[in-house]
Coordinates of C-alpha atoms and ligand atoms in Angstrom, one line a residue:
M1 CA 157.8 186.0 121.4
N2 CA 155.2 188.6 123.1
N3 CA 157.4 191.3 121.8
F4 CA 157.4 189.0 118.3
I5 CA 153.7 189.2 118.5
K6 CA 153.5 192.8 120.1
R7 CA 155.0 193.4 116.6
I8 CA 152.3 191.8 114.2
N9 CA 150.1 194.8 112.7
P10 CA 146.5 193.1 114.4
K11 CA 145.2 192.8 110.8
W12 CA 148.4 190.0 110.5
L13 CA 145.8 188.5 113.6
L14 CA 142.2 189.1 111.8
I15 CA 144.2 186.9 108.6
L16 CA 145.8 184.3 110.7
A17 CA 143.0 183.7 113.3
V18 CA 140.8 182.4 110.5
A19 CA 143.4 180.6 108.5
F20 CA 143.6 178.9 111.6
I21 CA 139.7 178.5 111.5
F22 CA 140.3 176.4 108.2
S23 CA 142.7 174.6 108.8
S24 CA 141.3 174.0 112.4
C25 CA 139.7 170.5 110.9
D26 CA 142.4 169.0 110.6
Q27 CA 143.0 169.7 113.7
D28 CA 146.8 169.7 114.6
E29 CA 147.1 170.3 118.0
G30 CA 150.8 170.9 118.7
T31 CA 150.9 174.0 115.8
S32 CA 152.7 176.6 117.4
M33 CA 150.9 179.3 115.8
P34 CA 149.1 181.7 118.6
S35 CA 145.7 180.6 118.7
V36 CA 142.8 183.3 119.7
S37 CA 141.4 182.3 122.9
N38 CA 137.5 182.5 123.4
A39 CA 137.8 181.0 127.4
E40 CA 136.0 183.2 129.8
Y41 CA 136.6 184.3 133.9
D42 CA 134.3 182.6 134.8
D43 CA 133.7 182.7 138.6
T44 CA 130.5 180.2 139.5
P45 CA 130.6 179.4 142.9
Y46 CA 132.2 175.4 143.6
Q47 CA 129.0 174.0 146.3
L48 CA 130.9 172.1 149.1
D49 CA 128.7 169.1 149.4
I50 CA 129.9 169.4 152.8
G51 CA 127.0 165.9 154.7
N52 CA 126.4 166.7 158.5
F53 CA 129.6 168.5 158.3
P54 CA 129.6 171.9 159.9
E55 CA 131.0 174.9 157.4
P56 CA 133.6 174.6 157.9
D57 CA 136.4 177.0 157.9
L58 CA 137.6 178.7 154.0
P59 CA 140.5 180.7 152.3
P60 CA 138.5 183.8 152.5
D61 CA 141.3 185.2 150.2
N62 CA 140.2 182.2 147.3
P63 CA 137.0 180.9 147.2
L64 CA 135.9 178.5 145.2
T65 CA 135.3 178.5 141.4
V66 CA 133.8 175.1 139.3
E67 CA 137.0 176.9 137.0
G68 CA 139.2 176.7 139.8
V69 CA 138.5 173.8 141.2
K70 CA 138.6 172.0 137.1
L71 CA 142.4 173.4 137.3
G72 CA 143.3 172.4 141.0
K73 CA 141.7 169.0 139.2
M74 CA 143.8 168.8 136.0
L75 CA 147.1 170.1 137.3
F76 CA 146.5 167.2 139.7
F77 CA 146.7 164.6 137.5
E78 CA 148.5 166.2 135.8
P79 CA 152.3 164.0 135.0
R80 CA 154.2 168.5 132.8
L81 CA 154.3 168.9 136.9
S82 CA 157.0 166.3 137.4
N83 CA 160.7 166.1 135.2
G84 CA 160.0 163.8 132.6
D85 CA 156.6 163.8 132.1
G86 CA 155.8 161.1 134.3
Q87 CA 154.4 161.5 138.1
A88 CA 152.0 163.8 139.2
C89 CA 150.4 164.5 142.3
A90 CA 148.0 161.9 142.2
D91 CA 150.1 158.5 142.1
C92 CA 151.1 158.8 144.8
H93 CA 147.8 160.2 146.0
N94 CA 145.2 157.6 144.8
Q95 CA 141.4 157.7 145.5
G96 CA 141.2 154.3 145.4
N97 CA 143.3 154.7 148.6
G98 CA 141.7 157.8 149.8
F99 CA 144.0 159.3 148.3
S100 CA 147.3 158.4 149.6
D101 CA 149.8 155.7 148.5
T102 CA 149.9 152.0 150.0
L103 CA 153.9 151.9 149.8
R104 CA 155.9 152.1 152.6
F105 CA 157.9 155.2 150.5
S106 CA 157.2 156.0 147.7
L107 CA 159.4 156.8 145.2
G108 CA 159.7 160.3 143.2
V109 CA 160.3 160.3 139.6
R110 CA 164.2 159.0 140.0
D111 CA 162.6 156.0 141.6
L112 CA 164.3 157.1 145.0
P113 CA 162.3 156.6 148.2
G114 CA 161.4 159.5 150.3
T115 CA 161.8 158.8 153.8
R116 CA 157.8 158.8 155.5
Q117 CA 154.6 157.6 154.2
A118 CA 151.8 159.4 151.7
M119 CA 149.3 161.1 152.8
G120 CA 145.6 160.5 152.0
I121 CA 144.0 164.1 151.1
F122 CA 140.3 165.4 152.1
N123 CA 138.9 167.2 155.0
M124 CA 141.8 169.2 153.8
A125 CA 138.9 172.5 155.0
W126 CA 139.0 171.1 158.2
N127 CA 141.7 171.0 158.5
T128 CA 143.1 174.0 159.7
N129 CA 146.9 173.8 161.9
G130 CA 149.3 173.0 159.3
F131 CA 149.8 170.2 156.5
F132 CA 152.6 167.7 156.0
W133 CA 153.6 165.0 159.0
D134 CA 155.3 167.7 160.7
G135 CA 153.4 170.9 159.7
R136 CA 155.8 172.8 157.3
A137 CA 153.3 174.0 155.5
E138 CA 150.9 176.1 156.5
L139 CA 148.6 176.6 154.1
L140 CA 148.1 174.1 151.9
R141 CA 148.5 176.6 148.6
H142 CA 152.2 176.1 150.4
Q143 CA 152.1 173.0 150.8
A144 CA 150.5 172.5 146.7
I145 CA 154.6 174.3 145.4
L146 CA 157.1 172.0 147.5
P147 CA 156.5 167.9 145.8
I148 CA 156.9 169.7 142.2
Q149 CA 160.4 171.1 143.5
D150 CA 161.7 167.6 146.2
S151 CA 164.1 166.4 144.2
L152 CA 162.7 162.5 145.7
E153 CA 159.5 163.0 145.1
M154 CA 158.8 164.8 140.8
D155 CA 162.1 167.1 140.4
E156 CA 161.0 169.7 138.9
T157 CA 161.2 173.9 138.8
I158 CA 159.3 175.8 139.2
D159 CA 160.1 177.6 135.7
N160 CA 159.8 174.6 133.9
V161 CA 156.2 173.1 134.9
I162 CA 155.3 177.5 133.5
A163 CA 156.6 177.0 130.4
K164 CA 155.3 173.9 129.6
L165 CA 152.3 174.7 130.5
S166 CA 152.2 178.1 128.9
V167 CA 152.2 176.8 125.1
D168 CA 149.2 174.5 125.8
P169 CA 145.8 176.2 125.1
L170 CA 144.0 173.9 127.3
Y171 CA 145.8 175.3 130.1
T172 CA 145.8 179.2 128.9
D173 CA 141.9 178.4 128.5
Q174 CA 141.8 177.3 131.9
F175 CA 143.7 180.0 133.8
I176 CA 141.4 182.7 132.1
R177 CA 138.7 180.9 133.4
A178 CA 139.8 180.7 136.8
F179 CA 142.3 183.3 137.1
G180 CA 141.1 186.1 134.1
D181 CA 144.2 186.3 131.9
D182 CA 146.2 183.2 130.7
K183 CA 149.0 184.0 132.9
I184 CA 150.6 180.7 134.6
T185 CA 152.2 181.6 138.1
E186 CA 153.6 179.6 141.5
D187 CA 150.9 181.4 142.8
R188 CA 148.1 180.6 140.5
M189 CA 148.9 177.5 140.4
G190 CA 148.6 177.5 144.0
L191 CA 145.8 178.2 144.7
A192 CA 144.1 176.4 142.3
M193 CA 145.2 172.8 143.6
E194 CA 144.6 174.1 146.9
Q195 CA 141.4 174.6 145.8
F196 CA 140.9 172.0 144.1
M197 CA 142.8 169.5 147.8
L198 CA 139.3 171.6 149.5
S199 CA 137.0 170.0 147.5
I200 CA 138.4 167.1 148.6
V201 CA 135.8 165.1 151.0
S202 CA 134.9 161.8 152.4
H203 CA 131.5 162.2 154.6
D204 CA 129.8 159.4 153.6
S205 CA 131.3 156.7 155.1
K206 CA 128.6 153.6 157.5
Y207 CA 129.3 155.6 160.7
D208 CA 128.4 158.8 159.0
K209 CA 125.5 156.3 158.5
W210 CA 124.7 155.3 161.3
V211 CA 125.1 158.6 162.6
A212 CA 122.5 159.4 160.7
G213 CA 119.7 156.9 161.9
E214 CA 120.3 155.1 157.6
V215 CA 122.1 151.9 159.7
Q216 CA 122.1 149.6 162.9
L217 CA 126.7 148.7 163.6
S218 CA 127.0 145.4 163.8
E219 CA 127.2 143.3 167.2
S220 CA 130.8 144.3 167.6
E221 CA 130.6 147.3 165.8
E222 CA 128.7 148.9 167.9
R223 CA 131.1 147.3 170.5
G224 CA 134.0 148.6 168.9
R225 CA 132.5 151.8 168.5
Q226 CA 132.5 152.5 172.8
L227 CA 136.0 151.1 172.7
Y228 CA 136.8 153.6 170.5
F229 CA 135.0 156.3 172.6
T230 CA 135.5 155.4 176.4
E231 CA 138.1 156.6 178.3
F232 CA 140.5 154.7 179.4
N233 CA 140.3 154.0 183.4
P234 CA 143.8 153.3 184.4
F235 CA 142.0 151.3 187.8
F236 CA 140.0 149.3 186.4
P237 CA 141.9 148.4 182.9
D238 CA 140.7 145.2 182.0
Q239 CA 136.9 146.7 181.9
S240 CA 137.6 150.4 180.6
G241 CA 137.8 151.9 177.0
A242 CA 141.0 152.4 174.3
D243 CA 139.6 156.3 174.3
C244 CA 141.3 156.4 170.4
E245 CA 139.1 159.3 170.4
H246 CA 141.2 161.5 172.8
C247 CA 143.5 162.1 169.9
H248 CA 141.9 160.6 167.0
G249 CA 137.8 162.6 167.5
G250 CA 135.8 164.6 166.2
I251 CA 133.9 164.8 162.5
N252 CA 137.3 163.9 161.3
F253 CA 138.3 161.7 163.8
E254 CA 141.3 163.9 164.7
N255 CA 141.9 166.7 166.8
D256 CA 144.7 169.8 164.4
A257 CA 147.6 169.1 166.6
Y258 CA 150.6 167.2 166.3
M259 CA 151.8 164.4 169.6
N260 CA 154.4 161.6 169.5
N261 CA 152.4 158.5 169.7
G262 CA 154.4 156.1 172.0
L263 CA 156.3 154.5 168.5
D264 CA 160.3 154.6 169.3
V265 CA 162.0 155.5 172.8
D266 CA 163.4 158.4 172.9
V267 CA 166.9 156.7 171.6
D268 CA 165.9 155.4 168.6
I269 CA 163.3 158.6 167.5
S270 CA 165.4 158.9 164.1
D271 CA 162.5 161.5 162.3
L272 CA 162.4 164.4 165.0
G273 CA 159.0 165.5 163.4
R274 CA 157.5 168.6 164.5
E275 CA 160.8 170.0 165.8
L276 CA 162.7 170.0 162.9
V277 CA 159.6 172.8 161.7
T278 CA 159.5 175.1 165.6
N279 CA 163.3 173.8 166.8
N280 CA 161.7 173.2 170.4
S281 CA 162.9 170.1 171.8
N282 CA 159.4 169.5 173.6
D283 CA 158.3 168.8 169.5
R284 CA 160.9 166.8 169.0
G285 CA 159.2 162.7 166.9
K286 CA 156.0 164.7 167.5
F287 CA 153.2 164.1 164.3
K288 CA 150.2 165.2 162.7
V289 CA 147.6 163.0 164.6
P290 CA 145.9 161.4 160.6
S291 CA 141.9 161.3 160.2
L292 CA 141.4 157.1 161.0
R293 CA 138.8 158.3 158.6
N294 CA 139.2 155.4 155.4
I295 CA 142.5 154.4 157.6
A296 CA 141.4 150.0 156.5
L297 CA 142.7 152.1 152.5
T298 CA 145.3 153.8 153.8
P299 CA 148.1 150.9 155.3
P300 CA 150.5 151.4 156.5
Y301 CA 150.1 153.0 158.9
M302 CA 152.9 155.6 161.0
H303 CA 154.8 158.7 159.5
D304 CA 157.6 156.0 158.6
G305 CA 154.8 153.6 157.5
R306 CA 156.1 150.9 160.1
F307 CA 153.1 148.9 160.9
Q308 CA 151.0 146.6 158.0
T309 CA 148.5 146.3 159.1
L310 CA 145.8 147.7 161.1
E311 CA 146.1 144.7 163.9
E312 CA 149.6 146.2 164.4
V313 CA 148.4 149.3 165.1
I314 CA 146.1 147.9 167.5
D315 CA 148.8 145.3 169.3
H316 CA 151.1 148.8 169.3
Y317 CA 148.9 150.6 171.9
N318 CA 147.1 147.5 173.3
E319 CA 150.9 145.9 174.5
G320 CA 153.6 148.2 172.5
I321 CA 153.7 152.0 174.2
K322 CA 157.3 153.2 174.0
M323 CA 158.3 155.4 176.9
S324 CA 160.2 158.7 175.7
E325 CA 160.2 162.6 177.5
T326 CA 157.7 163.8 173.9
I327 CA 154.7 161.5 175.2
D328 CA 151.2 162.2 175.2
P329 CA 151.1 161.6 178.7
A330 CA 147.4 159.8 177.8
L331 CA 149.4 157.0 176.2
I332 CA 151.8 156.8 179.1
Q333 CA 149.3 155.4 181.9
T334 CA 148.7 152.9 179.3
I335 CA 151.7 151.3 178.9
E336 CA 151.7 149.1 182.2
P337 CA 149.5 147.1 181.9
G338 CA 148.5 148.2 178.2
L339 CA 145.1 149.1 177.5
L340 CA 144.6 145.0 178.5
L341 CA 142.3 144.5 175.0
D342 CA 141.2 140.7 174.5
D343 CA 140.8 138.9 170.6
Q344 CA 137.7 140.4 171.1
K345 CA 138.2 143.7 172.0
K346 CA 140.8 144.0 169.3
E347 CA 138.7 142.5 167.0
D348 CA 135.4 144.7 167.5
L349 CA 137.6 148.1 167.7
K350 CA 138.6 147.1 164.2
N351 CA 135.0 146.6 163.1
F352 CA 134.4 149.5 164.3
L353 CA 137.8 151.1 161.7
L354 CA 136.2 149.1 159.0
T355 CA 132.8 151.5 159.3
L356 CA 135.1 154.9 158.6
T357 CA 135.7 153.7 155.1
D358 CA 133.0 155.8 152.8
E359 CA 133.1 154.0 149.6
V360 CA 131.0 157.1 147.9
F361 CA 134.0 159.2 148.2
L362 CA 136.2 156.4 146.6
Q363 CA 134.5 156.3 143.8
N364 CA 133.1 160.1 143.0
P365 CA 133.8 160.9 139.7
E366 CA 134.3 164.7 141.1
Y367 CA 137.6 164.0 142.2
K368 CA 138.3 161.3 138.9
S369 CA 140.6 162.6 136.8
P370 CA 139.6 164.8 134.2
F371 CA 141.0 163.7 130.8
Ligands
HEC401 C1 156.4 160.6 145.0 C2 155.1 160.1 145.9 C3 154.5 162.3 145.9 C4 154.0 162.6 144.4 C5 154.4 163.0 143.3 C6 153.4 163.8 145.6 N1 153.3 163.4 146.8 FE1 151.6 164.4 149.1 N2 153.0 163.6 149.9 C7 153.2 162.1 149.7 C8 154.0 162.4 150.3 C9 155.2 160.6 151.6 C10 153.8 162.5 151.8 C11 153.9 162.8 153.5 C12 155.9 163.9 153.6 C13 155.8 164.6 155.0 O1 155.8 164.4 156.1 O2 157.3 164.3 154.9 C14 153.0 163.8 151.3 C15 152.1 165.1 152.3 C16 150.8 165.1 151.6 C17 150.3 166.5 152.0 C18 149.4 167.3 153.2 C19 149.2 166.0 153.6 C20 148.3 166.3 155.3 O3 147.4 165.7 155.7 O4 149.1 167.4 155.9 C21 149.3 167.9 150.6 C22 148.3 167.9 150.7 C23 150.3 166.5 149.7 N3 151.3 165.7 149.7 C24 150.0 167.1 148.0 C25 150.2 167.0 147.5 C26 150.1 167.1 146.0 C27 149.0 168.9 145.8 C28 151.6 166.7 145.4 C29 151.7 167.3 143.7 C30 151.8 168.4 143.1 C31 152.2 166.3 145.7 N4 151.1 165.9 147.0 C32 152.3 164.9 145.2 C33 153.7 161.9 148.7 C34 153.9 162.7 147.4
HEC402 C1 147.5 160.2 172.0 C2 146.6 160.6 171.1 C3 146.6 159.4 170.2 C4 145.9 158.0 171.1 C5 145.2 158.3 172.3 C6 145.3 157.5 169.6 N1 146.3 158.1 168.9 FE1 146.9 157.1 167.6 N2 147.6 158.4 166.8 C7 148.0 159.6 167.1 C8 149.0 160.2 166.1 C9 150.2 161.8 167.0 C10 149.3 159.2 165.4 C11 150.7 159.4 164.0 C12 152.3 159.5 164.6 C13 153.0 158.6 164.2 O1 152.6 158.5 162.7 O2 154.6 159.2 164.1 C14 148.9 158.0 165.5 C15 148.4 156.8 164.0 C16 147.2 156.1 164.3 C17 147.3 155.4 163.2 C18 147.9 155.7 161.5 C19 147.1 156.1 160.7 C20 147.8 156.8 159.9 O3 147.4 157.3 158.5 O4 149.2 155.9 159.2 C21 146.4 155.3 163.4 C22 145.2 153.7 162.4 C23 145.9 155.3 164.4 N3 146.4 156.1 165.3 C24 145.3 155.0 165.3 C25 144.7 154.6 167.2 C26 144.2 154.3 167.6 C27 143.4 152.5 167.0 C28 143.8 154.7 168.6 C29 143.3 153.7 170.1 C30 143.5 152.4 170.4 C31 144.6 155.1 169.0 N4 145.5 155.3 167.4 C32 144.8 157.0 170.7 C33 148.1 159.9 168.5 C34 147.1 159.6 169.1

């Protein structure tokens, strides 16, 4: 096709272009005629809305531009990234659920379930220590390419995706605007999706408004907040805190680390987690400490979605922690006699977790499908 174009006399191209303009009132989208694009490269920076968060360390070699973020969003909502054109990233990462999936195991294009629960995608700009439950993708640009080729997810080849998108002026034009020419490559798709995912920010929960002094917490939420942020004291367990902040801390309610939070005894650890990446048995059964922002909307919980509700999660930490070789030491001291949270305290803790829901982010039109 390219050689064919090169061999055409430029005069003919002009005639073709004129003919195309005159015939364009037919709106024949399926035309195979090479159209002359008037798209232009545009590197206007994308203004990340970070609220009161600290400036993130964005990748210096992939500055966010308005057109790059837009291209990434198109790809994120594009079912042609999948085999059979039936599934987009957004089908498993649904905005209304904090860009997560409420199925325990998401179904891929072949209707086969994976083995882990889909993760929420927001505040990735502050995530500096790998992606996926086991952190096997170091950068978002690498992460973004993997689900396309995963046989349990989109099950497509990059070559096929490129072939499908290269014949659509919607994409060739957008690649020009984002990258300067219409060449669609794996690298560029990764960079564009990285830009879009970095642009997804959640900073407007009730808790954030409370931090900014704009609203008050209810008495129960405030008691829950104190439980959340107060250390556990094994000598006075019934009067001390639940110390969730120990791991789910900082502005994003996570610590960028991989840890074992006592889900199983050693023989029951079937998913090795971080060990699969590091080959180090000290990492057995360790998983990424996830953000607890928007947690009410991202059930089920844990890497394998074993808990359906926040009540079950709280019961786990209160009285269900299992001992294993790699369990985090902070949790060992809570095994006996447990956190000793009574029903009221459990309710308070849950009510605090509910203040982390960010309706603005869940509705934000910036993150909605561009189609
Ligand atoms: C079939 C459902 C499904 C599809 C389709 C899918 N994902 Fe995911 N996604 C998941 C699951 C499940 C995980 C966790 C997998 C793991 O840890 O092994 C995940 C994890 C992620 C993460 C890691 C987040 C973090 O905090 O580390 C990102 C980012 C992500 N997906 C982006 C994408 C993008 C981009 C696409 C489209 C190219 C996509 N996903 C398509 C199910 C899906
Ligand atoms: C020692 C570190 C640690 C402490 C302390 C801790 N967590 Fe976790 N939490 C984790 C890890 C690691 C995971 C992911 C585990 C997995 O999926 O295998 C997790 C997962 C969760 C999840 C599921 C998130 C999701 O997206 O599926 C919730 C909810 C949660 N924790 C709430 C709490 C609460 C509430 C407390 C305090 C009572 C707490 N955590 C204390 C490390 C910790």
